[in-house]
XYZ file of C-alpha atoms in Angstrom:
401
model
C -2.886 17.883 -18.564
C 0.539 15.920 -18.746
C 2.891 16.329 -16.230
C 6.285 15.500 -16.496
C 8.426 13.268 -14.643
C 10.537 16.135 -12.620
C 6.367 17.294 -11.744
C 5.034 14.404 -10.943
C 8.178 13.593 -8.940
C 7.736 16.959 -7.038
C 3.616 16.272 -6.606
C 3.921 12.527 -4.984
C 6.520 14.398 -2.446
C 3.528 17.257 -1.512
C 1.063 14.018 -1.166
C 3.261 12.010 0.522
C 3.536 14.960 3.450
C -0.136 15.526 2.792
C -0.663 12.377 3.961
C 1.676 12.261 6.744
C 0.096 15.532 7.964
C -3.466 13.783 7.730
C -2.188 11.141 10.134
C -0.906 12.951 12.700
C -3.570 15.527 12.557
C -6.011 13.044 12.737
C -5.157 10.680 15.183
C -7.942 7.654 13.723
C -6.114 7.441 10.472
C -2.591 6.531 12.873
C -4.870 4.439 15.381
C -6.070 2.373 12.500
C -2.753 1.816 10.568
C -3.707 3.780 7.802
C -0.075 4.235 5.623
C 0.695 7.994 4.984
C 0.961 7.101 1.449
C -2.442 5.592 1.024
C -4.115 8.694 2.882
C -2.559 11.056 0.839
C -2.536 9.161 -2.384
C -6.441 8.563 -2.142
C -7.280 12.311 -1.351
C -4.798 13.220 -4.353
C -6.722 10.891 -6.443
C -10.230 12.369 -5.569
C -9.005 15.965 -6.098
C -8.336 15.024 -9.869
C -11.660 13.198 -10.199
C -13.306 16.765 -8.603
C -11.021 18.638 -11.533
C -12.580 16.147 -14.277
C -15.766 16.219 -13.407
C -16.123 19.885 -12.448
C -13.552 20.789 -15.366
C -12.963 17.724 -17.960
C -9.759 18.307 -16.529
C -8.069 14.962 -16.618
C -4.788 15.011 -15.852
C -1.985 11.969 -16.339
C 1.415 11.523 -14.599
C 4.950 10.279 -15.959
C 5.496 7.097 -14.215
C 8.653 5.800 -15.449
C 10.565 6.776 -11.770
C 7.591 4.923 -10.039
C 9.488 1.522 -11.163
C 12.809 2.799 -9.894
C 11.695 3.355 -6.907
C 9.790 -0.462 -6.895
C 13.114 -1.958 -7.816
C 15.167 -0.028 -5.460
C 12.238 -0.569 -2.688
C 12.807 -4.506 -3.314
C 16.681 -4.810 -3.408
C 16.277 -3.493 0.140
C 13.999 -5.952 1.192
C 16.697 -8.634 0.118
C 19.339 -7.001 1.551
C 17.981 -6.717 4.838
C 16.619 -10.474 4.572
C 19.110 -13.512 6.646
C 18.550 -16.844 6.052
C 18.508 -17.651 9.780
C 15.127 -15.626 9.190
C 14.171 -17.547 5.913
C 14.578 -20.843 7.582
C 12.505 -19.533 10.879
C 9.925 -18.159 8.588
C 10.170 -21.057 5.994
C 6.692 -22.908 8.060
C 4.591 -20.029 7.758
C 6.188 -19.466 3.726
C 4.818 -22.517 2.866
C 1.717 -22.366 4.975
C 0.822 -18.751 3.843
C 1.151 -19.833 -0.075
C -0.944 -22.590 0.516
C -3.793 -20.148 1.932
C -3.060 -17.435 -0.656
C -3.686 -20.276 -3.453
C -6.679 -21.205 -2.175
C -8.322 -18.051 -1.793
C -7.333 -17.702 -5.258
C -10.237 -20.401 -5.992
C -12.187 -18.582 -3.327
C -11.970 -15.004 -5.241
C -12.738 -16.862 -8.626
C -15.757 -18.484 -7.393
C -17.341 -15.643 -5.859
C -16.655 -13.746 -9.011
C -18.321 -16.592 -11.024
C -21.422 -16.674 -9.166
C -21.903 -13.303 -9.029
C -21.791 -12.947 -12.425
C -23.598 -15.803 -13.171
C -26.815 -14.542 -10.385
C -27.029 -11.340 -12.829
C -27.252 -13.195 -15.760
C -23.859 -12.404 -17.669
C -21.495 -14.887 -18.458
C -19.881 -16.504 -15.835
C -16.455 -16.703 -17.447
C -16.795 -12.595 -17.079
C -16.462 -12.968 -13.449
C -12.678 -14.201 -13.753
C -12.371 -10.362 -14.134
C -13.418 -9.510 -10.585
C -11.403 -12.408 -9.037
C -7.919 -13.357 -8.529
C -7.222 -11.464 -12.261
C -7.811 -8.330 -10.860
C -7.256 -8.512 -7.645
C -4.686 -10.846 -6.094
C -2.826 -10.202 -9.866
C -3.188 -6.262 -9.999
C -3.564 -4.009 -13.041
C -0.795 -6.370 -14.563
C -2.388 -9.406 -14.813
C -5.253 -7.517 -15.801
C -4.262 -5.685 -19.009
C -2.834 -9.274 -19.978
C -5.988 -11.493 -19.705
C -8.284 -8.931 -20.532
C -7.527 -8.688 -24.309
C -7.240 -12.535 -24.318
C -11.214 -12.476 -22.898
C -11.989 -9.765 -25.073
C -11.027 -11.851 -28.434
C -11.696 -15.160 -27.466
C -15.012 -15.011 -25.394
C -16.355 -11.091 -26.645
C -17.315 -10.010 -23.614
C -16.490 -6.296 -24.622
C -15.056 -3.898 -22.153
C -13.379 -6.502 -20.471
C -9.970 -4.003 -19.827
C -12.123 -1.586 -18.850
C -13.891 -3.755 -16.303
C -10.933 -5.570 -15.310
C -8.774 -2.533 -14.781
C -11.674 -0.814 -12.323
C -11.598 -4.537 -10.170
C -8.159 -3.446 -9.961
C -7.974 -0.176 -9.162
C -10.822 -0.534 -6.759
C -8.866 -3.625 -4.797
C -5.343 -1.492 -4.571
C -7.645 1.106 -2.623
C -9.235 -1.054 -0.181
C -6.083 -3.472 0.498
C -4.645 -0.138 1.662
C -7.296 0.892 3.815
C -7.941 -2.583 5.497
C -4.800 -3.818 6.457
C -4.014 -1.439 9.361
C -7.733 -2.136 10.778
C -6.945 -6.199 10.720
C -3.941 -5.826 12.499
C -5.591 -3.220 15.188
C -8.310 -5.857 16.058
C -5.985 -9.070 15.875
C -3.332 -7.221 18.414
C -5.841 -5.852 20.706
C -9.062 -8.376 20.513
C -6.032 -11.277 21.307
C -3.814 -9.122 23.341
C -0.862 -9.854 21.266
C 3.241 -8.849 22.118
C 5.744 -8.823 19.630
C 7.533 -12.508 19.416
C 10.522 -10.493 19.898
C 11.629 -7.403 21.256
C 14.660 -5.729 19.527
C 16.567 -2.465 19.487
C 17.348 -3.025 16.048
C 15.737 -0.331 13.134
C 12.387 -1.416 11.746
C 12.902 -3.458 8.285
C 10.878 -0.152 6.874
C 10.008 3.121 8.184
C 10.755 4.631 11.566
C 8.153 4.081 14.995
C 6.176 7.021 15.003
C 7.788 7.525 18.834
C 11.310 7.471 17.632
C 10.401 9.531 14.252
C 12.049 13.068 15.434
C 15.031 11.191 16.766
C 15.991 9.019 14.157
C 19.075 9.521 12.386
C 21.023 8.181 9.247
C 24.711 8.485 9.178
C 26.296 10.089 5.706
C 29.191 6.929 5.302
C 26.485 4.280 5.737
C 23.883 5.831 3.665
C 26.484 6.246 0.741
C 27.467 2.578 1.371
C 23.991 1.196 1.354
C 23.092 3.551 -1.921
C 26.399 1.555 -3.466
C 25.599 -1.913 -2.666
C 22.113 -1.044 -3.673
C 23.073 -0.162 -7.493
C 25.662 -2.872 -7.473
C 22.536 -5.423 -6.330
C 20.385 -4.165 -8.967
C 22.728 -4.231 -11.728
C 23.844 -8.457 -10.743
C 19.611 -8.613 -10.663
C 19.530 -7.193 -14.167
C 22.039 -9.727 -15.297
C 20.284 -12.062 -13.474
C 16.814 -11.727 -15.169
C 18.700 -11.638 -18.607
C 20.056 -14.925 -17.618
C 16.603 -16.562 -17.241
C 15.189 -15.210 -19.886
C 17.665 -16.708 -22.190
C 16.679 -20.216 -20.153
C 12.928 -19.192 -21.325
C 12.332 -18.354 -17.793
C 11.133 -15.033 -17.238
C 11.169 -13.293 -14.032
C 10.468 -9.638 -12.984
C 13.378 -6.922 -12.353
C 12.204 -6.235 -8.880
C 12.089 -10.305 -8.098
C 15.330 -10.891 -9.046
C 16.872 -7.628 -7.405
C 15.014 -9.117 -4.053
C 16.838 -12.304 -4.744
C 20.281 -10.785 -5.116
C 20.029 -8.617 -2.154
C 18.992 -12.092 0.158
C 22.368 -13.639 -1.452
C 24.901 -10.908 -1.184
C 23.918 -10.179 2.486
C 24.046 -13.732 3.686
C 27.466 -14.210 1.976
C 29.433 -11.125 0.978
C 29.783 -9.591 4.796
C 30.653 -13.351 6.602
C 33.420 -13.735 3.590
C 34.784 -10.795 3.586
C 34.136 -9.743 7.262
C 32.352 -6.671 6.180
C 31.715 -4.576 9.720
C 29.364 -1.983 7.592
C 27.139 -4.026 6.060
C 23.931 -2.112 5.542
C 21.867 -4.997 6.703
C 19.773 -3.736 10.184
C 20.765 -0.005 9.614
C 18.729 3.152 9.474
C 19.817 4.271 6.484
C 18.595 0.967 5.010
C 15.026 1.675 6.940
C 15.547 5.273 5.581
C 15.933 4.316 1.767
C 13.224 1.914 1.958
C 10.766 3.902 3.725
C 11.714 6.702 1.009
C 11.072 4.364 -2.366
C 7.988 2.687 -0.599
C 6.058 5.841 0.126
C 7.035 7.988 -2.891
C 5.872 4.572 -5.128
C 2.278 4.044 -3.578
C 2.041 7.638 -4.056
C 2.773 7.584 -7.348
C 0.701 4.660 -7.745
C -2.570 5.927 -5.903
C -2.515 9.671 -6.886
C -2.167 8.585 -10.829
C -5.605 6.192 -10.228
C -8.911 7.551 -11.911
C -11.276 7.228 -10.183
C -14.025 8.127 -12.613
C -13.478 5.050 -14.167
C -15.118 3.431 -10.856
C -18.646 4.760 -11.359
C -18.741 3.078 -14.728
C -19.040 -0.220 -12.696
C -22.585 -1.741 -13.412
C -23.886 -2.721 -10.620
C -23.152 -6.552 -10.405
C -19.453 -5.303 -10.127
C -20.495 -3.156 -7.094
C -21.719 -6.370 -5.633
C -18.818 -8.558 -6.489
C -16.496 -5.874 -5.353
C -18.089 -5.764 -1.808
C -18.311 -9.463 -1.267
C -14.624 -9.816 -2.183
C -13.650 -7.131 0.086
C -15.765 -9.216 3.150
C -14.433 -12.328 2.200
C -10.911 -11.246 2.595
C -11.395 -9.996 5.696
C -12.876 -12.861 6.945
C -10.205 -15.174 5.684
C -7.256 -12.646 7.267
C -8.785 -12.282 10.336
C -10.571 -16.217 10.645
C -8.204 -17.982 8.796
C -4.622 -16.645 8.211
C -3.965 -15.010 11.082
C -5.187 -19.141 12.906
C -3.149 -21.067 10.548
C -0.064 -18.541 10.738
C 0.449 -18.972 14.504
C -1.968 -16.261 16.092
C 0.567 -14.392 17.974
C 2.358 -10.729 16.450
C 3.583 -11.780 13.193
C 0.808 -13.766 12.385
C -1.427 -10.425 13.055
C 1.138 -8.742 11.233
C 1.378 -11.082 8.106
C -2.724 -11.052 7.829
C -2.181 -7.014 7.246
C -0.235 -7.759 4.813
C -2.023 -10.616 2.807
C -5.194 -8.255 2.870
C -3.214 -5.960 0.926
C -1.697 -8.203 -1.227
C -5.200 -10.385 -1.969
C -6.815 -7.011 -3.067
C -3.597 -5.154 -4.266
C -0.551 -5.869 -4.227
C 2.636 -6.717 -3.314
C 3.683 -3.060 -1.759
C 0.577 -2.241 -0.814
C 0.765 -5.761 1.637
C 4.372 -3.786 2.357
C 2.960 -0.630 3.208
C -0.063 -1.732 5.799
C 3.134 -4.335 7.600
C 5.111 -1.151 7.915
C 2.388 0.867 8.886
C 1.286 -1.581 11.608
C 5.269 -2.254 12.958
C 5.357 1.596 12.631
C 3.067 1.403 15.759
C 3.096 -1.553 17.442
C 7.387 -3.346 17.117
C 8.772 -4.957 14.095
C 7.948 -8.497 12.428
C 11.139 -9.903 10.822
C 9.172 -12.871 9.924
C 6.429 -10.895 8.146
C 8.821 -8.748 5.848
C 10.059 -11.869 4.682
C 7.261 -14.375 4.437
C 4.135 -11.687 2.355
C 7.066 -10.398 -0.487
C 8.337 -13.520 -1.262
C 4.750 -15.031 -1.539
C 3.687 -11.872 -3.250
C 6.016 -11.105 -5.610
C 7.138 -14.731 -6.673
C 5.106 -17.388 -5.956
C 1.490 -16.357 -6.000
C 1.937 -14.537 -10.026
C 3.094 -18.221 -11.074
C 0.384 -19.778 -9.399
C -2.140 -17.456 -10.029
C -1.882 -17.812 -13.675
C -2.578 -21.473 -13.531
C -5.140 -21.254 -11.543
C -6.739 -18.663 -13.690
C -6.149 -20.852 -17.299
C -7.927 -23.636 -15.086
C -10.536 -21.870 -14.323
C -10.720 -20.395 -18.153
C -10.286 -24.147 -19.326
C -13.778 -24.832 -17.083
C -15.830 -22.469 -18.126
C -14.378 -21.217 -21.718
């Protein structure tokens, strides 16, 4: 069964208020963090594995507004980003990439010796570490064909792709639990208090009295397109310099340079920057794009994992807890935005980039917002750490090829 984009449109709206329901019926999933979108998107995603096992009923969704709503989702980021913040947060930018590269190594090795303890080849085990995981289904579709032709291990997509999917399902789940034990086991209070809207989303205390005014949300839905269209320039710009950068990056870039220049030369009073229509929109693209992105996994594909996957899987998913909770959340600071950012980076170290968006909104969603940690995990996710991963990876290739 094919749905079409105006249906699958209409279906990630029901599980997006499936999930929210779940949430607030059951009060566990809220305690813990758990984004709406994630709880919804995963019990979407089991109902079709039910219908195609108990049918052969497998059914695939249209996709192509999942992007738009990525793009838009990032241009909001930017435009909400100051670089009063950028320079505050520029410490734990630096600090956080350093971590996030080497737990690239970390994630390779354990994937290696896995691999290697079964008997398989350990170049294989690339497949289960940072490919899959810290790069997503991306990176995965690239590097499998290359591993597929060059080393035979056959099946390697198949393989890599399950890593994948497996990781964006468990870097949704395990963020909000990180942050709930590094707030309450340290007895941590926001850095700073502010009556400003949430970068995303809405508290769940203020949710039935937040409102959105009609002028700014038609300005902010303006400067958005005009952002993304400069951003499309922009990445046909570099790729005429041979320098190739994704839609969404360069939309985040434009957004941080038209709001930190456009409103102080001009003397624009509505700006969108800080409003709740801006929170609104984002919110909006985020949820209806992870679930989009989790009700359209298969999870059938996930019990065709042999069991040395199974036990790479689960010692990837310990050792990035341990290194959020032991390590990041130390090195970052280990007050509120350092709990906050080690949400996030469990996300994005088994997921990706809005998944590491969606536990940090889910956790401010609860607790108060982290300026510091909307800026800091997307700009290490979604530009740094895909250049850097793919070095490490041909370095790792070059060793054991």
């Amino acid at each position: 069964m094919v749905l079409d984009e105006r249906t699958t449109l209409m279906t990630a709206i029901v599980v997006y208020f499936l999930g929210k329901w779940l949430n607030r019926r059951f009060k566990v999933l809220q305690q813990f963090n758990i984004p709406e979108a994630v709880t919804g998107g995963i019990l979407a995603a089991s109902i079709s594995a039910f219908l195609y096992y108990l049918f052969s009923l497998e059914i695939t969704f249209s996709l192509a507004s999942r992007d738009l709503f990525l793009i838009v989702f990032f241009t909001t980021i930017g435009l909400n980003a100051k670089i009063s913040s950028l320079v505050k947060g520029g410490q734990s930018l630096l600090l956080l990439l350093i971590l996030a590269v080497m737990f690239l190594v970390v994630q390779n090795i354990i994937g290696v010796s896995v691999f290697s303890f079964f008997g398989m080849p350990a170049i294989s085990g690339l497949l289960g570490g940072s490919i899959s995981l810290s790069g997503g289904h991306g990176t995965a579709i690239a590097w499998s064909s290359e591993f597929h032709e060059q080393y035979a291990i056959y099946g390697a997509l198949e393989l890599a792709l399950a890593c994948a999917t497996f990781g964006l399902i468990f870097g949704g789940i395990l963020g909000g639990p990180i942050a709930k034990y590094l707030v309450e086991r340290h007895k941590l209070k926001p850095t700073v208090r502010s009556a400003k809207p949430l970068a995303v989303g809405v508290s769940y205390r203020n949710a039935k009295f937040a409102s959105v005014n009609i002028d700014q949300f038609l300005i902010s839905i303006f400067i958005i397109l005009a952002a993304i269209g400069l951003g499309h320039h922009l990445a046909v710009l570099l790729q005429h310099l041979n320098f190739e950068l994704p839609l969404f990056v360069c939309c985040l870039f434009v957004g941080i340079i038209l709001s930190n220049t456009v409103p102080y030369l001009f003397k624009i009073r509505s700006w969108p920057s800080d409003s709740a229509s801006l929170s609104f929109i984002s919110d909006l693209c985020l949820g209806l794009f992870l679930a989009m992105s989790l009700m359209s996994i298969q999870l059938w594909t996930l019990t065709s994992l042999a069991l040395p996957f199974v036990v790479l899987l689960v010692f990837q998913v310990i050792a990035t807890m341990l290194y959020a909770t032991l390590v990041v959340f130390r090195v970052l600071g280990k007050d509120y935005d350092a709990a906050v950012m080690a949400s996030g980076y469990a996300g994005l170290t088994l997921g990706a980039t809005p998944t590491a968006i969606a536990n940090m909104t889910a956790v401010t969603q609860h607790y108060a917002p982290s300026t510091k940690a909307f800026i800091v995990v997307p700009l290490v996710g979604a530009f740094f750490i895909d250049i850097l991963n793919a070095l490490v990876i041909s370095q790792f290739v070059s060793w054991l090829g």
